[in-house]
Amino acid sequence: AAGALAPQFETTIDGVCDGEGRAFAPSRTMLHEGDRSLLLLNDAKRDAVYRMDLERGEVVDEWRTSRDVRELVADTKHAQSDAAHRTLLGVNERGFFTLDARLPNADKVVGERVYQYGRSEPALTCAATTARGQMVLGTAKGDLRLFSERHMHEPRRDALRLGPRATTKLPGIEHAPIIGIDVTADSKWIVATTRTYLLVVPTSLDRGATNGFETRMGARKPRPRRLQLRARDVQRVGGDVNFRPARFNDAPETSIVTASGRFVITWNFRKVKQNRLHVYSIAALDDDVMDNAFVAHTQQVLVALPNDVQALSRTARK
């Protein structure tokens, strides 16, 4: 499609193995330490985070955690681009917590920064943060929960370690579980991923004076834009869509990248904001994409495949 962005192959890091040489397919990835490291999660070992040195192209550290980790999130959007920044957030079905690799003990969970929700609440599935440290959580029931900067920095409420209250709760469509989420640095747009479609949600209120992170939306909840492939493109990607978590590129955000199987799909975000929802491109790789991450301030996307990590450069398709 005209104006869309298409990934072009650039380089490959062969083989993803833990410290004992056992191969695994990363379920989640996050850049870290000035984009010099790539953090990896392994669904077969939920109490560990692996750090890959991108210059060496191999896993060099395994951080142990006293809690299962389903998702990794930067404290603030692009904090991972700061080489001196060491903390990040881990998320699981019942809550979230701070991880700090500098802790001298084996467990890298910061004890006073652990928050959990009751079992009556929907299971959490994913999270993302803005440049100010606001957070959005996705749930298994398709809800989005928006948290203000102030609420994210409130002290933990009592010994139950209750998490902060959401400023705004946005219902999903058809109760489809949210499997991935991202937010623009300025907090004005959210992209939420379900298995077969993406939801793009504006958060601004009062002509941009505030947003749903800082002010309750109430009756002013927006109508999401739904992104899905045309029928002919569903057949092109194998007849069954199974999206991986979609990401915005670095600010100023111009594209949304996801994948289904071995196909990388890039939507033109500028067109999406104009309600032109079918301006996208599709590029094929040799293997199924497990996850993707943008390298800040570049035109590069890292994609995790079952047996390696590939770096792709993004060039405009004419």
mmCIF file of C-alpha atoms in Angstrom:
data_model
loop_
_atom_site.group_PDB
_atom_site.id
_atom_site.type_symbol
_atom_site.label_atom_id
_atom_site.label_comp_id
_atom_site.label_asym_id
_atom_site.label_seq_id
_atom_site.Cartn_x
_atom_site.Cartn_y
_atom_site.Cartn_z
ATOM 1 C CA ALA A 1 0.000 0.000 0.000
ATOM 2 C CA ALA A 2 1.265 3.466 -0.837
ATOM 3 C CA GLY A 3 2.890 5.289 2.038
ATOM 4 C CA ALA A 4 3.158 2.206 4.256
ATOM 5 C CA LEU A 5 6.440 0.929 5.637
ATOM 6 C CA ALA A 6 7.864 -2.483 4.810
ATOM 7 C CA PRO A 7 10.641 -4.213 6.808
ATOM 8 C CA GLN A 8 13.742 -5.188 4.841
ATOM 9 C CA PHE A 9 16.130 -7.898 6.079
ATOM 10 C CA GLU A 10 19.316 -6.542 7.649
ATOM 11 C CA THR A 11 21.054 -9.028 9.994
ATOM 12 C CA THR A 12 20.511 -12.161 12.089
ATOM 13 C CA ILE A 13 21.628 -13.384 15.524
ATOM 14 C CA ASP A 14 21.557 -17.164 15.233
ATOM 15 C CA GLY A 15 20.350 -19.313 18.118
ATOM 16 C CA VAL A 16 18.748 -18.151 21.364
ATOM 17 C CA CYS A 17 19.947 -20.279 24.292
ATOM 18 C CA ASP A 18 19.930 -19.938 28.061
ATOM 19 C CA GLY A 19 23.115 -19.991 30.158
ATOM 20 C CA GLU A 20 23.213 -23.786 30.009
ATOM 21 C CA GLY A 21 22.990 -23.901 26.239
ATOM 22 C CA ARG A 22 19.324 -24.923 26.021
ATOM 23 C CA ALA A 23 17.556 -23.357 23.048
ATOM 24 C CA PHE A 24 14.265 -21.546 23.604
ATOM 25 C CA ALA A 25 11.813 -19.433 21.632
ATOM 26 C CA PRO A 26 11.427 -15.997 23.311
ATOM 27 C CA SER A 27 7.813 -15.215 24.191
ATOM 28 C CA ARG A 28 8.505 -11.528 24.953
ATOM 29 C CA THR A 29 11.367 -9.141 24.249
ATOM 30 C CA MET A 30 12.404 -5.703 25.496
ATOM 31 C CA LEU A 31 15.441 -3.583 24.676
ATOM 32 C CA HIS A 32 17.545 -2.492 27.678
ATOM 33 C CA GLU A 33 20.703 -0.586 28.694
ATOM 34 C CA GLY A 34 20.836 1.974 25.931
ATOM 35 C CA ASP A 35 19.524 -0.577 23.423
ATOM 36 C CA ARG A 36 22.727 -2.601 23.844
ATOM 37 C CA SER A 37 20.876 -5.526 25.457
ATOM 38 C CA LEU A 38 17.713 -7.421 24.627
ATOM 39 C CA LEU A 39 15.713 -8.893 27.516
ATOM 40 C CA LEU A 40 13.919 -12.156 26.770
ATOM 41 C CA LEU A 41 11.187 -14.177 28.460
ATOM 42 C CA ASN A 42 10.773 -17.928 28.144
ATOM 43 C CA ASP A 43 7.279 -19.353 28.702
ATOM 44 C CA ALA A 44 8.854 -22.625 29.845
ATOM 45 C CA LYS A 45 10.599 -20.814 32.728
ATOM 46 C CA ARG A 46 8.366 -18.031 33.988
ATOM 47 C CA ASP A 47 10.556 -17.072 36.985
ATOM 48 C CA ALA A 48 13.531 -15.882 34.923
ATOM 49 C CA VAL A 49 14.527 -12.992 32.650
ATOM 50 C CA TYR A 50 17.357 -13.494 30.156
ATOM 51 C CA ARG A 51 19.665 -10.699 28.966
ATOM 52 C CA MET A 52 21.170 -10.948 25.495
ATOM 53 C CA ASP A 53 24.212 -8.806 24.683
ATOM 54 C CA LEU A 54 23.384 -7.570 21.185
ATOM 55 C CA GLU A 55 27.026 -6.879 20.327
ATOM 56 C CA ARG A 56 28.009 -10.457 21.187
ATOM 57 C CA GLY A 57 24.719 -11.929 19.975
ATOM 58 C CA GLU A 58 24.298 -14.276 22.935
ATOM 59 C CA VAL A 59 22.525 -14.560 26.275
ATOM 60 C CA VAL A 60 24.957 -13.474 29.008
ATOM 61 C CA ASP A 61 22.747 -13.180 32.130
ATOM 62 C CA GLU A 62 19.801 -14.946 33.736
ATOM 63 C CA TRP A 63 17.917 -12.917 36.362
ATOM 64 C CA ARG A 64 15.875 -14.947 38.812
ATOM 65 C CA THR A 65 12.554 -13.603 40.083
ATOM 66 C CA SER A 66 10.387 -14.701 43.011
ATOM 67 C CA ARG A 67 7.303 -14.087 40.861
ATOM 68 C CA ASP A 68 6.177 -15.305 37.472
ATOM 69 C CA VAL A 69 6.875 -12.792 34.719
ATOM 70 C CA ARG A 70 4.523 -12.625 31.745
ATOM 71 C CA GLU A 71 5.520 -9.203 30.381
ATOM 72 C CA LEU A 72 8.399 -6.711 30.659
ATOM 73 C CA VAL A 73 7.758 -2.963 30.534
ATOM 74 C CA ALA A 74 10.037 0.076 30.797
ATOM 75 C CA ASP A 75 9.316 2.348 33.810
ATOM 76 C CA THR A 76 8.756 5.132 31.280
ATOM 77 C CA LYS A 77 8.544 5.000 27.508
ATOM 78 C CA HIS A 78 12.074 4.616 26.060
ATOM 79 C CA ALA A 79 13.751 4.438 29.489
ATOM 80 C CA GLN A 80 15.560 1.426 28.031
ATOM 81 C CA SER A 81 17.421 3.813 25.713
ATOM 82 C CA ASP A 82 19.242 5.284 28.721
ATOM 83 C CA ALA A 83 22.369 3.176 29.303
ATOM 84 C CA ALA A 84 22.388 4.157 33.002
ATOM 85 C CA HIS A 85 18.771 3.114 33.626
ATOM 86 C CA ARG A 86 18.538 -0.297 35.308
ATOM 87 C CA THR A 87 14.987 -0.757 36.646
ATOM 88 C CA LEU A 88 11.931 -1.986 34.763
ATOM 89 C CA LEU A 89 8.481 -3.408 35.452
ATOM 90 C CA GLY A 90 7.428 -7.044 35.372
ATOM 91 C CA VAL A 91 3.779 -7.998 34.930
ATOM 92 C CA ASN A 92 1.890 -11.221 35.579
ATOM 93 C CA GLU A 93 -1.767 -12.219 35.750
ATOM 94 C CA ARG A 94 -2.359 -10.790 39.226
ATOM 95 C CA GLY A 95 -0.182 -7.671 39.404
ATOM 96 C CA PHE A 96 3.059 -5.888 38.604
ATOM 97 C CA PHE A 97 6.394 -5.229 40.283
ATOM 98 C CA THR A 98 9.749 -3.492 39.841
ATOM 99 C CA LEU A 99 12.835 -5.455 38.790
ATOM 100 C CA ASP A 100 16.371 -4.224 39.471
ATOM 101 C CA ALA A 101 19.318 -6.266 38.178
ATOM 102 C CA ARG A 102 21.672 -4.404 40.559
ATOM 103 C CA LEU A 103 20.189 -6.090 43.641
ATOM 104 C CA PRO A 104 22.906 -8.210 45.291
ATOM 105 C CA ASN A 105 20.587 -11.120 46.050
ATOM 106 C CA ALA A 106 19.515 -13.715 43.518
ATOM 107 C CA ASP A 107 15.918 -12.418 43.434
ATOM 108 C CA LYS A 108 15.744 -9.224 41.345
ATOM 109 C CA VAL A 109 12.214 -8.235 42.498
ATOM 110 C CA VAL A 110 12.163 -4.996 44.548
ATOM 111 C CA GLY A 111 10.122 -6.039 47.590
ATOM 112 C CA GLU A 112 8.561 -2.664 48.407
ATOM 113 C CA ARG A 113 7.452 -2.190 44.788
ATOM 114 C CA VAL A 114 5.177 -5.228 44.421
ATOM 115 C CA TYR A 115 1.472 -4.657 43.697
ATOM 116 C CA GLN A 116 -1.232 -7.248 43.271
ATOM 117 C CA TYR A 117 -4.959 -7.383 42.609
ATOM 118 C CA GLY A 118 -7.618 -9.696 43.989
ATOM 119 C CA ARG A 119 -8.747 -12.823 42.180
ATOM 120 C CA SER A 120 -12.119 -11.211 41.477
ATOM 121 C CA GLU A 121 -10.352 -8.856 39.055
ATOM 122 C CA PRO A 122 -9.786 -9.891 35.414
ATOM 123 C CA ALA A 123 -6.385 -11.478 34.796
ATOM 124 C CA LEU A 124 -3.785 -8.971 33.590
ATOM 125 C CA THR A 125 -2.148 -9.812 30.280
ATOM 126 C CA CYS A 126 0.121 -6.922 29.255
ATOM 127 C CA ALA A 127 1.167 -3.337 29.983
ATOM 128 C CA ALA A 128 2.813 -0.248 28.497
ATOM 129 C CA THR A 129 4.041 3.125 29.802
ATOM 130 C CA THR A 130 4.201 6.683 28.495
ATOM 131 C CA ALA A 131 7.141 9.101 28.609
ATOM 132 C CA ARG A 132 5.702 10.502 31.865
ATOM 133 C CA GLY A 133 5.353 7.098 33.508
ATOM 134 C CA GLN A 134 1.591 6.706 33.068
ATOM 135 C CA MET A 135 0.613 3.069 32.514
ATOM 136 C CA VAL A 136 -2.031 1.152 30.605
ATOM 137 C CA LEU A 137 -2.858 -2.470 31.465
ATOM 138 C CA GLY A 138 -4.674 -4.963 29.246
ATOM 139 C CA THR A 139 -6.808 -7.796 30.619
ATOM 140 C CA ALA A 140 -8.052 -11.223 29.603
ATOM 141 C CA LYS A 141 -11.587 -9.795 29.294
ATOM 142 C CA GLY A 142 -10.509 -7.175 26.775
ATOM 143 C CA ASP A 143 -10.542 -4.182 29.146
ATOM 144 C CA LEU A 144 -7.956 -1.394 29.132
ATOM 145 C CA ARG A 145 -7.022 0.256 32.445
ATOM 146 C CA LEU A 146 -5.360 3.671 32.385
ATOM 147 C CA PHE A 147 -3.280 4.871 35.364
ATOM 148 C CA SER A 148 -2.094 8.420 36.013
ATOM 149 C CA GLU A 149 1.507 9.371 36.724
ATOM 150 C CA ARG A 150 0.475 10.358 40.263
ATOM 151 C CA HIS A 151 -1.218 7.034 40.982
ATOM 152 C CA MET A 152 1.765 5.088 39.675
ATOM 153 C CA HIS A 153 4.031 6.751 42.247
ATOM 154 C CA GLU A 154 1.719 6.470 45.256
ATOM 155 C CA PRO A 155 3.011 4.349 48.153
ATOM 156 C CA ARG A 156 1.721 0.811 48.280
ATOM 157 C CA ARG A 157 -1.597 0.646 50.126
ATOM 158 C CA ASP A 158 -1.261 -1.554 53.229
ATOM 159 C CA ALA A 159 0.145 -5.055 53.640
ATOM 160 C CA LEU A 160 -2.103 -6.442 50.915
ATOM 161 C CA ARG A 161 0.107 -4.640 48.386
ATOM 162 C CA LEU A 162 -2.919 -3.380 46.515
ATOM 163 C CA GLY A 163 -2.214 -1.874 43.123
ATOM 164 C CA PRO A 164 -3.167 1.700 42.279
ATOM 165 C CA ARG A 165 -6.717 2.469 41.142
ATOM 166 C CA ALA A 166 -7.227 3.054 37.438
ATOM 167 C CA THR A 167 -8.249 6.560 36.388
ATOM 168 C CA THR A 168 -10.194 5.190 33.421
ATOM 169 C CA LYS A 169 -11.421 1.728 32.453
ATOM 170 C CA LEU A 170 -12.198 1.177 28.781
ATOM 171 C CA PRO A 171 -14.273 -1.870 27.800
ATOM 172 C CA GLY A 172 -13.042 -4.057 24.976
ATOM 173 C CA ILE A 173 -14.900 -5.265 21.907
ATOM 174 C CA GLU A 174 -16.448 -8.747 22.058
ATOM 175 C CA HIS A 175 -14.460 -9.376 25.289
ATOM 176 C CA ALA A 176 -11.501 -10.571 23.201
ATOM 177 C CA PRO A 177 -8.399 -10.929 25.423
ATOM 178 C CA ILE A 178 -5.766 -8.211 25.002
ATOM 179 C CA ILE A 179 -2.484 -10.011 24.240
ATOM 180 C CA GLY A 180 -0.294 -6.924 23.717
ATOM 181 C CA ILE A 181 -0.436 -3.188 24.248
ATOM 182 C CA ASP A 182 1.558 -0.071 23.421
ATOM 183 C CA VAL A 183 1.065 3.674 23.857
ATOM 184 C CA THR A 184 2.548 6.732 22.178
ATOM 185 C CA ALA A 185 5.151 8.653 24.159
ATOM 186 C CA ASP A 186 2.764 11.618 24.553
ATOM 187 C CA SER A 187 0.002 9.275 25.865
ATOM 188 C CA LYS A 188 -2.505 10.386 23.187
ATOM 189 C CA TRP A 189 -2.964 6.988 21.469
ATOM 190 C CA ILE A 190 -3.052 3.342 22.536
ATOM 191 C CA VAL A 191 -2.774 0.266 20.311
ATOM 192 C CA ALA A 192 -4.140 -2.957 21.823
ATOM 193 C CA THR A 193 -3.657 -6.338 20.162
ATOM 194 C CA THR A 194 -6.126 -9.223 20.100
ATOM 195 C CA ARG A 195 -5.586 -12.443 18.196
ATOM 196 C CA THR A 196 -7.401 -11.300 15.028
ATOM 197 C CA TYR A 197 -7.510 -7.493 15.146
ATOM 198 C CA LEU A 198 -5.896 -4.382 16.637
ATOM 199 C CA LEU A 199 -7.680 -1.589 18.488
ATOM 200 C CA VAL A 200 -6.336 1.947 18.194
ATOM 201 C CA VAL A 201 -7.768 4.172 20.931
ATOM 202 C CA PRO A 202 -7.445 7.975 21.274
ATOM 203 C CA THR A 203 -7.135 9.179 24.878
ATOM 204 C CA SER A 204 -7.263 12.991 24.542
ATOM 205 C CA LEU A 205 -9.999 15.005 26.272
ATOM 206 C CA ASP A 206 -10.974 18.680 26.211
ATOM 207 C CA ARG A 207 -9.228 19.284 22.881
ATOM 208 C CA GLY A 208 -5.980 17.839 24.140
ATOM 209 C CA ALA A 209 -5.866 19.708 27.454
ATOM 210 C CA THR A 210 -5.958 16.393 29.339
ATOM 211 C CA ASN A 211 -6.430 12.688 28.661
ATOM 212 C CA GLY A 212 -7.903 9.491 30.039
ATOM 213 C CA PHE A 213 -4.788 8.739 32.080
ATOM 214 C CA GLU A 214 -5.179 11.883 34.182
ATOM 215 C CA THR A 215 -8.960 12.505 33.974
ATOM 216 C CA ARG A 216 -11.817 10.013 34.151
ATOM 217 C CA MET A 217 -13.422 9.668 30.743
ATOM 218 C CA GLY A 218 -16.862 8.609 31.971
ATOM 219 C CA ALA A 219 -19.406 9.085 29.196
ATOM 220 C CA ARG A 220 -16.695 10.550 26.941
ATOM 221 C CA LYS A 221 -15.073 7.161 26.291
ATOM 222 C CA PRO A 222 -13.874 7.082 22.656
ATOM 223 C CA ARG A 223 -14.833 4.645 19.930
ATOM 224 C CA PRO A 224 -11.753 2.537 19.057
ATOM 225 C CA ARG A 225 -10.513 2.199 15.491
ATOM 226 C CA ARG A 226 -10.426 -1.495 14.557
ATOM 227 C CA LEU A 227 -7.565 -2.660 12.327
ATOM 228 C CA GLN A 228 -7.793 -5.986 10.554
ATOM 229 C CA LEU A 229 -6.576 -7.496 7.326
ATOM 230 C CA ARG A 230 -8.667 -7.553 4.182
ATOM 231 C CA ALA A 231 -10.067 -10.981 3.293
ATOM 232 C CA ARG A 232 -7.584 -11.445 0.434
ATOM 233 C CA ASP A 233 -4.678 -10.682 2.776
ATOM 234 C CA VAL A 234 -5.969 -13.116 5.398
ATOM 235 C CA GLN A 235 -5.549 -15.776 2.699
ATOM 236 C CA ARG A 236 -2.095 -14.426 1.862
ATOM 237 C CA VAL A 237 -0.903 -14.965 5.452
ATOM 238 C CA GLY A 238 -2.222 -18.518 5.529
ATOM 239 C CA GLY A 239 -5.961 -18.123 6.113
ATOM 240 C CA ASP A 240 -5.703 -17.799 9.897
ATOM 241 C CA VAL A 241 -4.636 -14.534 11.571
ATOM 242 C CA ASN A 242 -2.796 -14.789 14.882
ATOM 243 C CA PHE A 243 -1.358 -11.355 15.620
ATOM 244 C CA ARG A 244 1.693 -10.825 17.798
ATOM 245 C CA PRO A 245 1.765 -7.718 20.076
ATOM 246 C CA ALA A 246 1.735 -4.560 17.945
ATOM 247 C CA ARG A 247 4.139 -1.664 18.597
ATOM 248 C CA PHE A 248 4.371 1.971 17.618
ATOM 249 C CA ASN A 249 7.679 3.101 16.176
ATOM 250 C CA ASP A 250 9.716 5.772 17.957
ATOM 251 C CA ALA A 251 8.229 9.274 18.360
ATOM 252 C CA PRO A 252 7.002 10.961 16.304
ATOM 253 C CA GLU A 253 5.051 7.761 15.758
ATOM 254 C CA THR A 254 4.270 7.068 12.102
ATOM 255 C CA SER A 255 3.684 3.314 11.974
ATOM 256 C CA ILE A 256 2.277 0.334 13.868
ATOM 257 C CA VAL A 257 4.058 -3.003 13.402
ATOM 258 C CA THR A 258 2.697 -6.453 14.220
ATOM 259 C CA ALA A 259 3.105 -9.960 12.827
ATOM 260 C CA SER A 260 1.062 -13.064 12.110
ATOM 261 C CA GLY A 261 2.987 -16.264 11.584
ATOM 262 C CA ARG A 262 6.003 -15.413 9.431
ATOM 263 C CA PHE A 263 4.458 -12.228 8.042
ATOM 264 C CA VAL A 264 5.266 -8.739 9.384
ATOM 265 C CA ILE A 265 2.398 -6.250 8.910
ATOM 266 C CA THR A 266 2.957 -2.487 9.124
ATOM 267 C CA TRP A 267 0.059 -0.012 9.318
ATOM 268 C CA ASN A 268 0.533 3.642 8.384
ATOM 269 C CA PHE A 269 -0.382 5.331 11.682
ATOM 270 C CA ARG A 270 -0.905 8.742 10.075
ATOM 271 C CA LYS A 271 -3.607 7.210 7.865
ATOM 272 C CA VAL A 272 -5.167 5.354 10.820
ATOM 273 C CA LYS A 273 -5.628 8.694 12.605
ATOM 274 C CA GLN A 274 -7.500 9.866 9.490
ATOM 275 C CA ASN A 275 -9.760 6.768 9.728
ATOM 276 C CA ARG A 276 -8.119 5.222 6.665
ATOM 277 C CA LEU A 277 -7.739 1.776 8.210
ATOM 278 C CA HIS A 278 -6.460 -0.363 5.338
ATOM 279 C CA VAL A 279 -3.178 1.372 4.496
ATOM 280 C CA TYR A 280 -0.704 -1.344 5.432
ATOM 281 C CA SER A 281 2.108 -3.442 3.967
ATOM 282 C CA ILE A 282 3.017 -7.111 4.423
ATOM 283 C CA ALA A 283 6.521 -8.591 4.332
ATOM 284 C CA ALA A 284 7.388 -12.292 4.597
ATOM 285 C CA LEU A 285 10.182 -13.759 6.731
ATOM 286 C CA ASP A 286 11.535 -17.306 6.755
ATOM 287 C CA ASP A 287 10.022 -18.283 10.126
ATOM 288 C CA ASP A 288 7.237 -17.364 12.557
ATOM 289 C CA VAL A 289 7.670 -14.122 14.488
ATOM 290 C CA MET A 290 7.446 -14.561 18.279
ATOM 291 C CA ASP A 291 7.762 -10.865 19.269
ATOM 292 C CA ASN A 292 9.168 -7.560 18.019
ATOM 293 C CA ALA A 293 10.810 -4.471 19.501
ATOM 294 C CA PHE A 294 11.836 -1.122 18.050
ATOM 295 C CA VAL A 295 15.328 0.285 18.485
ATOM 296 C CA ALA A 296 14.771 3.895 19.619
ATOM 297 C CA HIS A 297 15.859 6.747 17.342
ATOM 298 C CA THR A 298 16.511 4.371 14.410
ATOM 299 C CA GLN A 299 14.590 2.751 11.570
ATOM 300 C CA GLN A 300 15.320 -0.717 12.952
ATOM 301 C CA VAL A 301 12.994 -3.428 14.287
ATOM 302 C CA LEU A 302 14.216 -6.487 16.194
ATOM 303 C CA VAL A 303 12.045 -9.570 15.685
ATOM 304 C CA ALA A 304 12.365 -12.732 17.769
ATOM 305 C CA LEU A 305 11.948 -15.947 15.784
ATOM 306 C CA PRO A 306 11.842 -19.485 17.219
ATOM 307 C CA ASN A 307 15.592 -20.005 16.743
ATOM 308 C CA ASP A 308 17.130 -16.578 16.243
ATOM 309 C CA VAL A 309 16.711 -12.797 16.440
ATOM 310 C CA GLN A 310 16.635 -10.737 13.237
ATOM 311 C CA ALA A 311 17.199 -7.015 12.806
ATOM 312 C CA LEU A 312 15.115 -5.439 10.061
ATOM 313 C CA SER A 313 15.444 -1.966 8.590
ATOM 314 C CA ARG A 314 12.258 -0.164 7.640
ATOM 315 C CA THR A 315 12.107 1.599 4.294
ATOM 316 C CA ALA A 316 9.184 3.323 2.618
ATOM 317 C CA ARG A 317 7.325 1.266 0.055
ATOM 318 C CA LYS A 318 6.477 3.275 -3.036
#
